[in-house]
Amino acid sequence: MKSIKINGYSSPCNSSPYIKHKLYDIRFPNGYVFETKSLTEIKAFLNKTNKLLNQVLTDANFYYSILFTEYRNIWFYMDANFQNHAALKNLISSVDVKLDKSVELCQNMNGNYNAFNYLENGIDDLIKGFELIAKIHYKKSNMPDHHRAKAHIQNLKSLNNKIEKFPISILPTSK
């Protein structure tokens, strides 16, 4: 089964005179650095991060399938001169590539960056795709489908927020 499994962390350098170099650390594309003396804590944090990324990936894939279905449903509205047709096809193709790359490139040297970057960019393209779908439904006075596309956009923005607000989205909340 496809999944994101980042595993990039730096091991401590015990011979260094700097205390900071004697810690394990994980670096993320938003600038956040998780540091600890414990390998167990590093692995636990990676597991939580991977769980979040895979939840977001699963939801993004769900919305990708909806976007493709919506595209096929409105395909008859679009003739050769319809400018949004090519843009929508390109966005669908781009989402496919970006979701694949978030999985395929997550374990290489820049895996932490790749997983977050491609997943976030894929969701951004999903949002753009649903914005085009909503626009088409609006032009055709199909308000129920227009509003449904707008609801998908809001859900995708919330999903993207989980990535943008990382690590807040996985840290325990205080009671």
Short mmCIF file of C-alpha atoms in Angstrom, two decimals:
data_model
loop_
_atom_site.label_atom_id
_atom_site.label_comp_id
_atom_site.label_asym_id
_atom_site.label_seq_id
_atom_site.Cartn_x
_atom_site.Cartn_y
_atom_site.Cartn_z
CA MET A 1 0.00 0.00 0.00
CA LYS A 2 1.27 3.46 -0.81
CA SER A 3 2.19 5.60 2.16
CA ILE A 4 4.46 8.41 3.21
CA LYS A 5 7.23 7.30 5.53
CA ILE A 6 9.74 10.02 6.26
CA ASN A 7 12.75 8.84 8.21
CA GLY A 8 15.25 11.68 8.02
CA TYR A 9 16.91 12.73 11.25
CA SER A 10 20.42 13.69 12.31
CA SER A 11 22.32 11.66 14.88
CA PRO A 12 24.20 13.34 17.70
CA CYS A 13 27.89 14.11 17.45
CA ASN A 14 29.13 13.32 20.95
CA SER A 15 32.65 14.55 20.20
CA SER A 16 31.38 18.09 19.49
CA PRO A 17 31.93 20.75 22.18
CA TYR A 18 28.49 22.21 21.38
CA ILE A 19 25.58 20.88 23.43
CA LYS A 20 23.20 21.38 20.50
CA HIS A 21 25.28 18.97 18.38
CA LYS A 22 24.82 16.24 21.00
CA LEU A 23 21.11 15.96 20.21
CA TYR A 24 19.11 14.04 17.64
CA ASP A 25 17.17 16.39 15.40
CA ILE A 26 14.59 16.36 12.64
CA ARG A 27 14.30 19.35 10.31
CA PHE A 28 11.12 20.29 8.48
CA PRO A 29 10.50 22.59 5.49
CA ASN A 30 8.64 25.17 7.58
CA GLY A 31 11.79 25.74 9.66
CA TYR A 32 10.65 23.70 12.64
CA VAL A 33 13.36 21.57 14.25
CA PHE A 34 12.54 18.82 16.75
CA GLU A 35 15.50 18.11 19.03
CA THR A 36 15.94 15.53 21.76
CA LYS A 37 18.55 13.34 23.44
CA SER A 38 16.40 10.24 22.99
CA LEU A 39 16.31 8.10 19.86
CA THR A 40 12.97 6.72 21.11
CA GLU A 41 11.48 10.23 21.17
CA ILE A 42 12.78 10.93 17.65
CA LYS A 43 11.17 7.75 16.33
CA ALA A 44 7.90 8.49 18.16
CA PHE A 45 7.80 11.99 16.66
CA LEU A 46 8.50 10.57 13.19
CA ASN A 47 5.65 8.08 13.67
CA LYS A 48 3.23 10.87 14.63
CA THR A 49 4.39 12.94 11.67
CA ASN A 50 3.99 10.02 9.27
CA LYS A 51 0.52 9.32 10.65
CA LEU A 52 -0.52 12.93 10.01
CA LEU A 53 0.99 12.96 6.53
CA ASN A 54 -0.76 9.71 5.59
CA GLN A 55 -4.11 10.97 6.90
CA VAL A 56 -3.71 14.08 4.77
CA LEU A 57 -2.57 11.99 1.78
CA THR A 58 -5.63 9.74 2.11
CA ASP A 59 -7.97 12.73 2.26
CA ALA A 60 -6.20 14.42 -0.67
CA ASN A 61 -6.55 11.25 -2.74
CA PHE A 62 -10.27 11.13 -1.88
CA TYR A 63 -10.71 14.70 -3.12
CA TYR A 64 -8.60 13.92 -6.18
CA SER A 65 -11.07 11.18 -7.15
CA ILE A 66 -13.98 13.59 -6.60
CA LEU A 67 -12.27 16.24 -8.75
CA PHE A 68 -11.76 13.75 -11.58
CA THR A 69 -15.39 12.60 -11.35
CA GLU A 70 -16.61 16.21 -11.36
CA TYR A 71 -14.43 16.93 -14.40
CA ARG A 72 -15.96 13.99 -16.27
CA ASN A 73 -19.47 15.12 -15.25
CA ILE A 74 -18.97 18.61 -16.69
CA TRP A 75 -16.93 17.44 -19.66
CA PHE A 76 -20.00 17.75 -21.91
CA TYR A 77 -20.29 21.45 -21.06
CA MET A 78 -16.82 22.15 -22.39
CA ASP A 79 -16.21 22.52 -26.10
CA ALA A 80 -12.82 22.92 -27.78
CA ASN A 81 -12.87 26.70 -27.23
CA PHE A 82 -13.66 26.48 -23.53
CA GLN A 83 -10.54 27.91 -21.86
CA ASN A 84 -10.98 26.14 -18.53
CA HIS A 85 -10.92 22.70 -20.15
CA ALA A 86 -7.13 22.58 -20.66
CA ALA A 87 -6.46 24.23 -17.31
CA LEU A 88 -8.60 21.67 -15.49
CA LYS A 89 -6.97 18.75 -17.31
CA ASN A 90 -3.53 20.13 -16.41
CA LEU A 91 -4.47 20.55 -12.75
CA ILE A 92 -5.78 16.98 -12.56
CA SER A 93 -2.55 15.70 -14.09
CA SER A 94 -0.48 17.87 -11.76
CA VAL A 95 -2.30 16.58 -8.66
CA ASP A 96 -1.63 13.01 -9.76
CA VAL A 97 2.10 13.68 -10.18
CA LYS A 98 2.44 15.59 -6.90
CA LEU A 99 0.64 12.98 -4.79
CA ASP A 100 2.82 10.27 -6.37
CA LYS A 101 6.00 12.26 -5.69
CA SER A 102 5.03 12.86 -2.05
CA VAL A 103 5.10 9.08 -1.63
CA GLU A 104 7.99 8.20 -3.95
CA LEU A 105 10.45 10.85 -2.81
CA CYS A 106 9.78 10.82 0.93
CA GLN A 107 12.65 8.50 1.77
CA ASN A 108 15.48 10.10 -0.18
CA MET A 109 17.93 12.65 1.20
CA ASN A 110 15.37 15.49 1.13
CA GLY A 111 12.46 13.24 2.10
CA ASN A 112 11.07 15.45 4.85
CA TYR A 113 10.96 18.41 2.50
CA ASN A 114 9.58 16.39 -0.44
CA ALA A 115 6.75 14.80 1.52
CA PHE A 116 5.47 18.11 2.87
CA ASN A 117 6.13 20.15 -0.26
CA TYR A 118 4.55 17.83 -2.82
CA LEU A 119 1.57 17.08 -0.58
CA GLU A 120 0.90 20.76 0.09
CA ASN A 121 1.30 21.68 -3.58
CA GLY A 122 -0.99 18.83 -4.61
CA ILE A 123 -3.68 20.12 -2.27
CA ASP A 124 -3.21 23.65 -3.65
CA ASP A 125 -3.85 22.26 -7.14
CA LEU A 126 -6.95 20.43 -5.90
CA ILE A 127 -8.25 23.74 -4.55
CA LYS A 128 -7.59 25.45 -7.91
CA GLY A 129 -9.36 22.58 -9.69
CA PHE A 130 -12.45 22.84 -7.52
CA GLU A 131 -12.43 26.63 -7.98
CA LEU A 132 -12.65 26.06 -11.75
CA ILE A 133 -15.41 23.48 -11.24
CA ALA A 134 -17.34 25.93 -9.03
CA LYS A 135 -16.92 28.65 -11.65
CA ILE A 136 -18.27 26.39 -14.39
CA HIS A 137 -21.28 25.35 -12.30
CA TYR A 138 -21.95 29.01 -11.49
CA LYS A 139 -21.87 29.95 -15.19
CA LYS A 140 -24.31 27.13 -15.92
CA SER A 141 -26.56 28.26 -13.01
CA ASN A 142 -26.09 24.92 -11.33
CA MET A 143 -26.10 26.25 -7.76
CA PRO A 144 -26.24 22.97 -5.79
CA ASP A 145 -23.10 21.67 -7.52
CA HIS A 146 -21.47 25.11 -7.27
CA HIS A 147 -21.99 25.11 -3.50
CA ARG A 148 -20.78 21.52 -3.20
CA ALA A 149 -17.55 22.48 -5.00
CA LYS A 150 -17.18 25.44 -2.63
CA ALA A 151 -17.60 23.07 0.34
CA HIS A 152 -14.82 20.85 -1.07
CA ILE A 153 -12.61 23.93 -1.32
CA GLN A 154 -13.18 24.76 2.35
CA ASN A 155 -12.42 21.17 3.37
CA LEU A 156 -9.22 21.20 1.32
CA LYS A 157 -8.13 24.49 2.87
CA SER A 158 -8.64 22.93 6.29
CA LEU A 159 -6.58 19.94 5.17
CA ASN A 160 -3.81 22.19 3.90
CA ASN A 161 -3.91 24.03 7.21
CA LYS A 162 -2.82 20.81 8.96
CA ILE A 163 0.34 20.83 6.85
CA GLU A 164 0.97 24.56 7.19
CA LYS A 165 0.47 24.55 10.98
CA PHE A 166 2.78 21.59 11.52
CA PRO A 167 3.83 20.56 14.22
CA ILE A 168 0.91 22.12 16.12
CA SER A 169 -1.39 19.62 14.39
CA ILE A 170 0.36 16.64 16.07
CA LEU A 171 1.44 18.03 19.43
CA PRO A 172 -0.74 17.11 22.40
CA THR A 173 -3.12 19.81 23.56
CA SER A 174 -2.80 20.96 27.14
CA LYS A 175 -5.75 20.37 29.42
#
